[in-house]
XYZ file of C-alpha atoms in Angstrom:
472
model
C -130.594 -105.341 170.404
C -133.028 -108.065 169.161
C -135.920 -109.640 170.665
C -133.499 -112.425 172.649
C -131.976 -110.331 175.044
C -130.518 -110.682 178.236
C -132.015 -108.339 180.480
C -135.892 -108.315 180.261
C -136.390 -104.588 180.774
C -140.193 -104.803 180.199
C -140.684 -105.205 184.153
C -138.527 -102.725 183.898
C -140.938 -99.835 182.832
C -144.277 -101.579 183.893
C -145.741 -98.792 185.962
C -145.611 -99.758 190.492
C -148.050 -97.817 192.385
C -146.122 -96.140 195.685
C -148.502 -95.820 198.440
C -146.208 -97.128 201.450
C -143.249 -96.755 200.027
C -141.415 -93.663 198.994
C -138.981 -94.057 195.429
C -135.309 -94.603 195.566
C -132.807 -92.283 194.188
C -132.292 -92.907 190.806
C -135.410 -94.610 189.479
C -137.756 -93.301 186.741
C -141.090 -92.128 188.520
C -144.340 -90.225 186.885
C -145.463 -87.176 188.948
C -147.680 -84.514 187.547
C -148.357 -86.178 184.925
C -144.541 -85.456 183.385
C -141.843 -88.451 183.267
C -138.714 -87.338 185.706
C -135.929 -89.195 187.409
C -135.087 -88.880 190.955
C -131.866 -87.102 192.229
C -132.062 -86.679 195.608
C -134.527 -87.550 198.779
C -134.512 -86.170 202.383
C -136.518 -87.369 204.986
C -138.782 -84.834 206.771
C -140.656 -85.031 210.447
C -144.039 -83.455 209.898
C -144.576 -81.197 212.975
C -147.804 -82.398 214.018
C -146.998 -85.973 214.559
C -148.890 -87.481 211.903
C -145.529 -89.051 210.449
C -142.335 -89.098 208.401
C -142.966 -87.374 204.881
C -139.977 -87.032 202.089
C -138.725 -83.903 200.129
C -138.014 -85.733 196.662
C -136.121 -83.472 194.065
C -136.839 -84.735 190.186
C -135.329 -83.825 187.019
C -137.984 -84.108 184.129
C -137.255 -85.996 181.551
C -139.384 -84.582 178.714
C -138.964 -81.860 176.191
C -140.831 -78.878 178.009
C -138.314 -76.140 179.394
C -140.106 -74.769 182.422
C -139.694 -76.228 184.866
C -137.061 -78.564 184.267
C -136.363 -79.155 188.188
C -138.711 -79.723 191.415
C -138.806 -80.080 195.039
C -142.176 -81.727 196.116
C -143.572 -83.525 198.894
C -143.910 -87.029 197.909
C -147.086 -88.108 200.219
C -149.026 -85.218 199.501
C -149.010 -85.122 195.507
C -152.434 -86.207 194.369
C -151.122 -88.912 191.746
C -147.793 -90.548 191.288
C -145.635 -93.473 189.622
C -142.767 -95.330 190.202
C -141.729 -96.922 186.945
C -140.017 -100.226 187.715
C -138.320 -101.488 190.492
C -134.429 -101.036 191.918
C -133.992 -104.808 192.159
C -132.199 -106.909 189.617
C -134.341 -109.208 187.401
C -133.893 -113.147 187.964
C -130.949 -113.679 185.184
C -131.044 -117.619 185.223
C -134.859 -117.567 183.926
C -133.985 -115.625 180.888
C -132.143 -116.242 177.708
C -128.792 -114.919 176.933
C -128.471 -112.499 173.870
C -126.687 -113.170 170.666
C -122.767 -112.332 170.674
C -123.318 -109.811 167.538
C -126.430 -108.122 169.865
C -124.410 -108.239 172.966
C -120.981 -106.756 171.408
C -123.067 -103.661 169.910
C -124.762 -103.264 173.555
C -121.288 -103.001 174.975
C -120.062 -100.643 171.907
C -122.976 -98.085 172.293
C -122.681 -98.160 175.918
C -119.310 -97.066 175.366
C -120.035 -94.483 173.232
C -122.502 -92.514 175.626
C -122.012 -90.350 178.268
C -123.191 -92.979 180.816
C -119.951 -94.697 180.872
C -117.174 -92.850 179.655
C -113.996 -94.863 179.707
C -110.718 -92.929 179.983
C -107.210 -93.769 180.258
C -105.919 -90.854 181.776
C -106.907 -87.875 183.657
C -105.985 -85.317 180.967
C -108.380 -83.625 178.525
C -106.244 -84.944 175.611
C -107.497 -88.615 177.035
C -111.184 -87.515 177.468
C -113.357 -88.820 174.578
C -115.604 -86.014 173.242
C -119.264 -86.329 173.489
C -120.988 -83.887 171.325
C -119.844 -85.555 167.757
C -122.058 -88.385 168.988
C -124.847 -86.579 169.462
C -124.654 -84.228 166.647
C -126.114 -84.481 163.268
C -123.151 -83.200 161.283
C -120.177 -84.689 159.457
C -117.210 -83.436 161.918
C -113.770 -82.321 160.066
C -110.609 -83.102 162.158
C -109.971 -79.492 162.463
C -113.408 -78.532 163.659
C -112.754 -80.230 167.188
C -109.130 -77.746 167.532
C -111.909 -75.227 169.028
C -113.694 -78.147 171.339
C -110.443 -79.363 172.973
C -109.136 -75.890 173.785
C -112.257 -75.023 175.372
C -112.242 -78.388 177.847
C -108.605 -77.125 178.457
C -109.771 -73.733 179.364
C -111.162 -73.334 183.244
C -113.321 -70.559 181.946
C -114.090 -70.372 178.689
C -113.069 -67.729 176.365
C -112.193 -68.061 173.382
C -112.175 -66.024 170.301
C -112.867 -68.477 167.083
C -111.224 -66.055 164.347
C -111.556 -68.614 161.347
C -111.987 -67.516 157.536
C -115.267 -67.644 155.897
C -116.543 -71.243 155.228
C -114.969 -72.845 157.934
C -117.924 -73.636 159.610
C -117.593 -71.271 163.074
C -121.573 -72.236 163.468
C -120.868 -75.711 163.654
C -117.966 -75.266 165.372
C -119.506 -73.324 168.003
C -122.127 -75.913 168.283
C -120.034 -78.426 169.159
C -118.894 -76.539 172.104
C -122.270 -75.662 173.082
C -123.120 -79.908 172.612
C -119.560 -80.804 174.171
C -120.409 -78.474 178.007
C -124.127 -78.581 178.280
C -123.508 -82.924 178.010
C -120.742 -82.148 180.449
C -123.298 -80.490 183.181
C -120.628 -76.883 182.394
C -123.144 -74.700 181.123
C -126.941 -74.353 181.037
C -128.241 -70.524 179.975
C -126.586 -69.726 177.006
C -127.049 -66.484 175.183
C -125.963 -66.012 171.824
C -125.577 -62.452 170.384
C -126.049 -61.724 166.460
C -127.010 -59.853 164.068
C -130.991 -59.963 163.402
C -130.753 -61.100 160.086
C -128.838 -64.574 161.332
C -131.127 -65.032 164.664
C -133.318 -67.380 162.476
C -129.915 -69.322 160.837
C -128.454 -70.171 164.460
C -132.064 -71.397 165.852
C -132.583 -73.911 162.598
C -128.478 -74.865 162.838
C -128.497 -75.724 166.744
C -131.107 -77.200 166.125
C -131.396 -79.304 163.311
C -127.742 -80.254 163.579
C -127.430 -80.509 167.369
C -131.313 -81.355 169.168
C -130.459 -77.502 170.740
C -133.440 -75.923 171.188
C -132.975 -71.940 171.381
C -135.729 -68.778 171.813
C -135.615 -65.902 169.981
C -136.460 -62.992 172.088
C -137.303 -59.861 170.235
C -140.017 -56.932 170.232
C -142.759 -59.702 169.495
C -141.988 -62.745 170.485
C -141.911 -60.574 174.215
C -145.138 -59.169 173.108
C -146.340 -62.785 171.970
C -145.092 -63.824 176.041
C -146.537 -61.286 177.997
C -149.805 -61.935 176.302
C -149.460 -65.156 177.349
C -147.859 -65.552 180.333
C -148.951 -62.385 181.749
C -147.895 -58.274 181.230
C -145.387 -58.419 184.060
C -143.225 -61.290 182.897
C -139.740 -60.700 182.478
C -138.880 -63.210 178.726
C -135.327 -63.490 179.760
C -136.472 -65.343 182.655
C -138.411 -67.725 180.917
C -136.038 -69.803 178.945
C -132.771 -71.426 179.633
C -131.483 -70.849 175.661
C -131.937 -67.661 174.066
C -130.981 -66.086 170.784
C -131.229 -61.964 170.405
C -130.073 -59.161 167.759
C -127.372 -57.146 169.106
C -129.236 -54.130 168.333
C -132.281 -54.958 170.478
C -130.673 -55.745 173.532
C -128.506 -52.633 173.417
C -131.822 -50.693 174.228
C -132.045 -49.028 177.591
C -135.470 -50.552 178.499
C -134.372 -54.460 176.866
C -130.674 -53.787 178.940
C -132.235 -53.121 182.385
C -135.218 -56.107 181.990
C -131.708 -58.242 180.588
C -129.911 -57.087 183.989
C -132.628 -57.727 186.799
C -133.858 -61.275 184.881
C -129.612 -61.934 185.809
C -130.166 -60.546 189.444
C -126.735 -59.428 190.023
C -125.310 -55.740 190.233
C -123.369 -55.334 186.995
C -122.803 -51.747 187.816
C -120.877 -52.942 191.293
C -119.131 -55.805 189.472
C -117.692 -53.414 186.388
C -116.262 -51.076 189.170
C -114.445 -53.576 190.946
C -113.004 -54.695 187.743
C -113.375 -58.285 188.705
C -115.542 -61.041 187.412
C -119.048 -61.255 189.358
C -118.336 -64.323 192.261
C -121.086 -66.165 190.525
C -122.590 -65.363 186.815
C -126.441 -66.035 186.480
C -125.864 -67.247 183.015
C -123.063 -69.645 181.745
C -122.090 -69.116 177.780
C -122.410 -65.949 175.699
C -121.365 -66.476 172.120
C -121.046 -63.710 170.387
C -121.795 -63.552 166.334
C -119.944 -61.165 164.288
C -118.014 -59.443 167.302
C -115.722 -57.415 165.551
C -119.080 -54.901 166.080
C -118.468 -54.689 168.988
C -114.951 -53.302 168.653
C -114.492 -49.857 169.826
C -113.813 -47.141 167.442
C -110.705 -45.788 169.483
C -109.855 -45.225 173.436
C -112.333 -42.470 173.602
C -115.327 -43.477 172.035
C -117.285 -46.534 172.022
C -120.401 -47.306 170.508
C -123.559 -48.114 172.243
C -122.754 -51.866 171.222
C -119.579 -51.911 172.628
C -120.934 -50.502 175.742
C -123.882 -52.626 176.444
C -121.417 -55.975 175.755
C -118.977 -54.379 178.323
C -121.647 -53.774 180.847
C -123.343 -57.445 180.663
C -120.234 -59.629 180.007
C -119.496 -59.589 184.116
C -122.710 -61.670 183.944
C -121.338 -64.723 181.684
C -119.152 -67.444 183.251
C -117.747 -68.399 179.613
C -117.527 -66.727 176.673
C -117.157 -67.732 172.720
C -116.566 -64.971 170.408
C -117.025 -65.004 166.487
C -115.762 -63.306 163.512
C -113.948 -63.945 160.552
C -112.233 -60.335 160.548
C -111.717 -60.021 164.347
C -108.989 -57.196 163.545
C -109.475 -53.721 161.603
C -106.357 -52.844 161.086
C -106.036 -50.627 164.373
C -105.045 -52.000 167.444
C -106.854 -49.917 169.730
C -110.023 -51.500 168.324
C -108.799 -55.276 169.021
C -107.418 -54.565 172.163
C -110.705 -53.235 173.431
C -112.502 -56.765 171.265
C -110.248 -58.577 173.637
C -110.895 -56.532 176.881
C -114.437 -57.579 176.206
C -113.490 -61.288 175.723
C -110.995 -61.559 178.980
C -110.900 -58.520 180.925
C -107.961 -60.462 183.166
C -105.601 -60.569 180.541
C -106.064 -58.072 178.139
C -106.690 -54.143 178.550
C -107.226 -51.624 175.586
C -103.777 -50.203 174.566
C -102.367 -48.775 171.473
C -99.850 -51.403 171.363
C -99.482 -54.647 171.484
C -96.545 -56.104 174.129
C -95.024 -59.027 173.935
C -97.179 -60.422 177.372
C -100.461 -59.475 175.228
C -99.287 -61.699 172.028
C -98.514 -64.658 174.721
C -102.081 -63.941 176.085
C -103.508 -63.974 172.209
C -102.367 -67.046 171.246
C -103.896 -68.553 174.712
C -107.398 -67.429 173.379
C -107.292 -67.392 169.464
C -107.820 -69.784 167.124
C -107.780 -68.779 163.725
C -107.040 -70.965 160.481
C -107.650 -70.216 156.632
C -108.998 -72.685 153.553
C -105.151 -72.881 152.276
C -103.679 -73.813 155.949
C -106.633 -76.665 156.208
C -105.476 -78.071 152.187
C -102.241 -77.737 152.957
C -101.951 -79.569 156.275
C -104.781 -82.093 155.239
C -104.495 -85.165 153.124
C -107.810 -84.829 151.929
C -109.156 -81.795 152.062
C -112.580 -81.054 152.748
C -112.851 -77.974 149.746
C -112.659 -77.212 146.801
C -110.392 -75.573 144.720
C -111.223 -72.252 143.279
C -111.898 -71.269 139.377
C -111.022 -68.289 137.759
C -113.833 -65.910 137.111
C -115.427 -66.371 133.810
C -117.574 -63.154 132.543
C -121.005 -63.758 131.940
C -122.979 -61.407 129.409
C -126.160 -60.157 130.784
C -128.613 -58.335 128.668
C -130.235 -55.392 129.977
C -133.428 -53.807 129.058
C -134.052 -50.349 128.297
C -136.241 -49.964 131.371
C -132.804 -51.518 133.298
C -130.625 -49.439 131.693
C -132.830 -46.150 132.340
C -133.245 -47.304 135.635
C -129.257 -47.677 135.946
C -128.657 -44.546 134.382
C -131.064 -42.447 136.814
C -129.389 -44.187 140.047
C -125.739 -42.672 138.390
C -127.036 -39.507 138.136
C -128.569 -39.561 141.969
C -125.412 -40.680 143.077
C -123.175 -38.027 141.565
C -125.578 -35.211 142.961
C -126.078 -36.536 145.963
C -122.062 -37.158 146.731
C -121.539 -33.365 145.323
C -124.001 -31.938 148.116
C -122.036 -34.259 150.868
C -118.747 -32.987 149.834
C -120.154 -29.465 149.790
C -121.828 -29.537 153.408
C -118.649 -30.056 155.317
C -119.461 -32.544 157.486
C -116.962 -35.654 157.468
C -119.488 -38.157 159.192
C -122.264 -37.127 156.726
C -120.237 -37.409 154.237
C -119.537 -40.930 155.474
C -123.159 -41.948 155.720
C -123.502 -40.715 152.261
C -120.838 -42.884 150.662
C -122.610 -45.885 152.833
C -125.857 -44.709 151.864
C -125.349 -44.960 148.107
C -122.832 -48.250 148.174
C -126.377 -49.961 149.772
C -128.807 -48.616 147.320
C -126.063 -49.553 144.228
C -125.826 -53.362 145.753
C -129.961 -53.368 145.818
C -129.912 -52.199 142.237
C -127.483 -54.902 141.035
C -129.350 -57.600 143.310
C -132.512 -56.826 141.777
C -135.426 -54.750 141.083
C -138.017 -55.558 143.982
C -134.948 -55.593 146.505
C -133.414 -52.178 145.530
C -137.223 -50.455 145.251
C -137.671 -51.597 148.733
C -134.576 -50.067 149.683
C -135.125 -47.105 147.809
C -138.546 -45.971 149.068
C -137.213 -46.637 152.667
C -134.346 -44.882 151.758
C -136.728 -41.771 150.750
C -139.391 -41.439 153.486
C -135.962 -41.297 155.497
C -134.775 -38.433 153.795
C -137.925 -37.105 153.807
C -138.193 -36.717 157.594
C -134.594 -36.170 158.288
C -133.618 -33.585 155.482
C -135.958 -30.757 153.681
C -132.366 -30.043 150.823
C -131.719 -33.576 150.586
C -135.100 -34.337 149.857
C -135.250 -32.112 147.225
C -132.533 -33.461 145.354
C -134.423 -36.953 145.599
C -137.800 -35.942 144.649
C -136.207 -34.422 141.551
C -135.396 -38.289 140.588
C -137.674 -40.231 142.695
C -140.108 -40.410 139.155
C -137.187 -41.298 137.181
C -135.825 -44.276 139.328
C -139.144 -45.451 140.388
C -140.292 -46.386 136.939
């Protein structure tokens, strides 16, 4: 709007002392020195007759986390400010706006949350809020996943798209879509520790979401700060962790009491908790979480089964959601929605019905072939490109062939099927590091022998016998 407007809001925000009067629900007020909006006031007798004092609760309206709510005692805080009055200005002393200024007032105020005009009570006629507020350029096919989640009572959903899809951005505009709804508030999203720093610069560069990493020092970094005895899931609404650090014992039990509910109880009962301390786990890359068969589950798999009574919704993530056996995608879904799936060996027919409820899952070639314009591009044949080696490189290359060889022919002499399993893993990682480059793969390497070292005296020996070799 330009400077002719109809409304003169400047009274508006001029600051109004309260010292009689207490503030009315709904008006912008000042109180410890943070600006905060009030939702709610309820009169209170003092008991020793002095008079009627008020129990205001605020929402702050700034950017700090903690606290974002209070309940205070309006005549007894030392300072505060009523911005602006409740009553209407005197319209026939000011000057009406433009048309153009007064038709984009009326556009915007349509667009935001404040008045959200519908047509029907169905989700379908329920304008979405989040692509508003987000700074990304939204496919038609990236807001599939937001409108089956506002169908959805309780959230979960497993978003099985193919790589470059955009399941980040598509999970952030659920995430923008229920926390502008008033759904969900703590979210916790689980991933892998190399992408903790990727999903706090995506949420919040493309969606104003602020999230904390918790980890071995950033706790460290908030106990020293806060004090030795403070519990860092506790201490932010948003919070991003590595799968592999919450799985510890110590990190799982502070994770459990910071939720204050019996997960042990709740996991018996097999039934949902009656009311989840947190509201939204997303889960990164949660085909890790799979279990290996019926029998055995990994420590992942366990620690997700024993916290997920403690979510309300649930978003799960992966572009290769199924390994090929069903026992392990089964149990992936038992962790998504214990009610309607259960680990089997089989799938029934009920269990497909239940899938498709859940799953949404699209490759690049269903998007081009169901868009008019779609938003990739098309792929090129390979084209070889010579690369000219050294004779340092090609030493180096020819040392790491020889380690490999002797190293796989003392695995397949030893016996043991799961060392032989680590060994093919061990030496696929070091050949990658080699072909990324020379400071990644002597990195890997030297971690790779003070490992050995430790762990095996014979295997040790076959690596110091080339450690020389592939170090130069």
């Amino acid at each position: 709007m330009d400077c002719e407007t109809a409304f003169d809001i400047q009274p508006l925000l001029t600051p109004t002392p309260m010292v009689e009067l207490t503030p009315e629900v709904g008006q912008a007020v000042r109180v410890r020195k943070r600006l905060a909006h009030v939702r709610s006031i309820s009169p209170y007798d003092s008991p020793d007759g002095s008079g009627r004092n008020h129990l205001v609760e605020i929402e702050y309206l700034d950017e700090r986390k903690i606290p974002e709510r209070d309940i205070l005692l309006w005549e007894v805080e030392p300072s505060v400010t009523v911005l602006g009055s409740t009553s209407l200005p005197a319209l026939a002393d000011l000057r009406p706006d433009h048309p153009d200024s007064l038709r984009s007032f009326v556009h915007a105020h349509r667009w935001t949350r404040i008045n959200r005009m519908r047509t029907g009570s169905q989700v379908e006629f329920e304008p979405l809020l989040g692509i508003w507020t987000s700074a990304v350029q939204v496919h038609p096919y990236q807001l599939v996943p937001v409108v089956r989640a506002l169908q959805m009572p309780r959230v979960s959903l497993l978003l099985a798209d193919g790589v470059g899809l955009g399941k980040t951005i598509q999970s952030g505009l659920i995430l923008q879509e229920l926390i502008l709804r008033r759904k969900i508030r703590r979210v916790l999203i689980l991933c892998p520790a190399l992408l903790q720093r990727q999903w706090k610069r995506e949420m919040s560069l493309k969606f104003n979401l602020e999230f904390d990493i918790i980890d071995s020092e950033s706790t460290f970094e908030i106990r020293r700060r806060l004090g030795i005895d403070t519990n860092p899931w506790k201490a932010f609404p948003r919070i991003i962790t590595s799968m592999d650090y919450l799985r510890m014992p110590d990190v799982l039990q502070q994770f459990v009491q910071a939720s204050g509910i019996d997960t042990a109880s709740a996991s018996s009962n097999g039934h949902d908790a009656p009311a989840a301390p947190w509201d939204l786990l997303v889960v990164d890359e949660c085909h890790n979480f799979a279990p290996q068969n019926s029998r055995r589950a990994s420590q992942r798999h366990q620690m997700l089964r024993e916290i997920r009574f403690l979510f309300e919704h649930r978003l799960f993530l992966s572009a290769t959601p199924h390994n090929g056996k069903t026992v392990s995608f089964t149990g992936l879904l038992e962790l998504l929605d214990p009610v309607r799936f259960q680990i089997h060996a089989q799938m029934s027919d009920h269990d497909r019905v239940n899938l498709e409820e859940v799953k949404v899952r699209r490759l690049k070639e269903d998007i081009k072939k169901y868009t008019l314009r779609p938003p990739f591009s098309d792929f090129l044949d390979p084209k070889e490109i010579a690369v000219d080696l050294t004779s340092a490189e090609v030493e180096l290359f020819t040392a790491m062939r020889e380690y490999r060889k002797h190293g796989q022919a003392y695995l397949e002499s030893s016996g043991n099927a799961q060392e032989r399993w680590m060994g093919h893993f061990v030496f696929s990682v070091l050949t990658k590091r080699l072909l990324s480059g020379s400071f990644a793969f002597a990195r890997t390497w030297w971690r790779h022998y003070i490992t050995c070292l430790m762990r095996s005296t014979m295997l040790s020996s076959i690596i110091a016998g080339w450690k020389i070799r592939l170090a130069a």
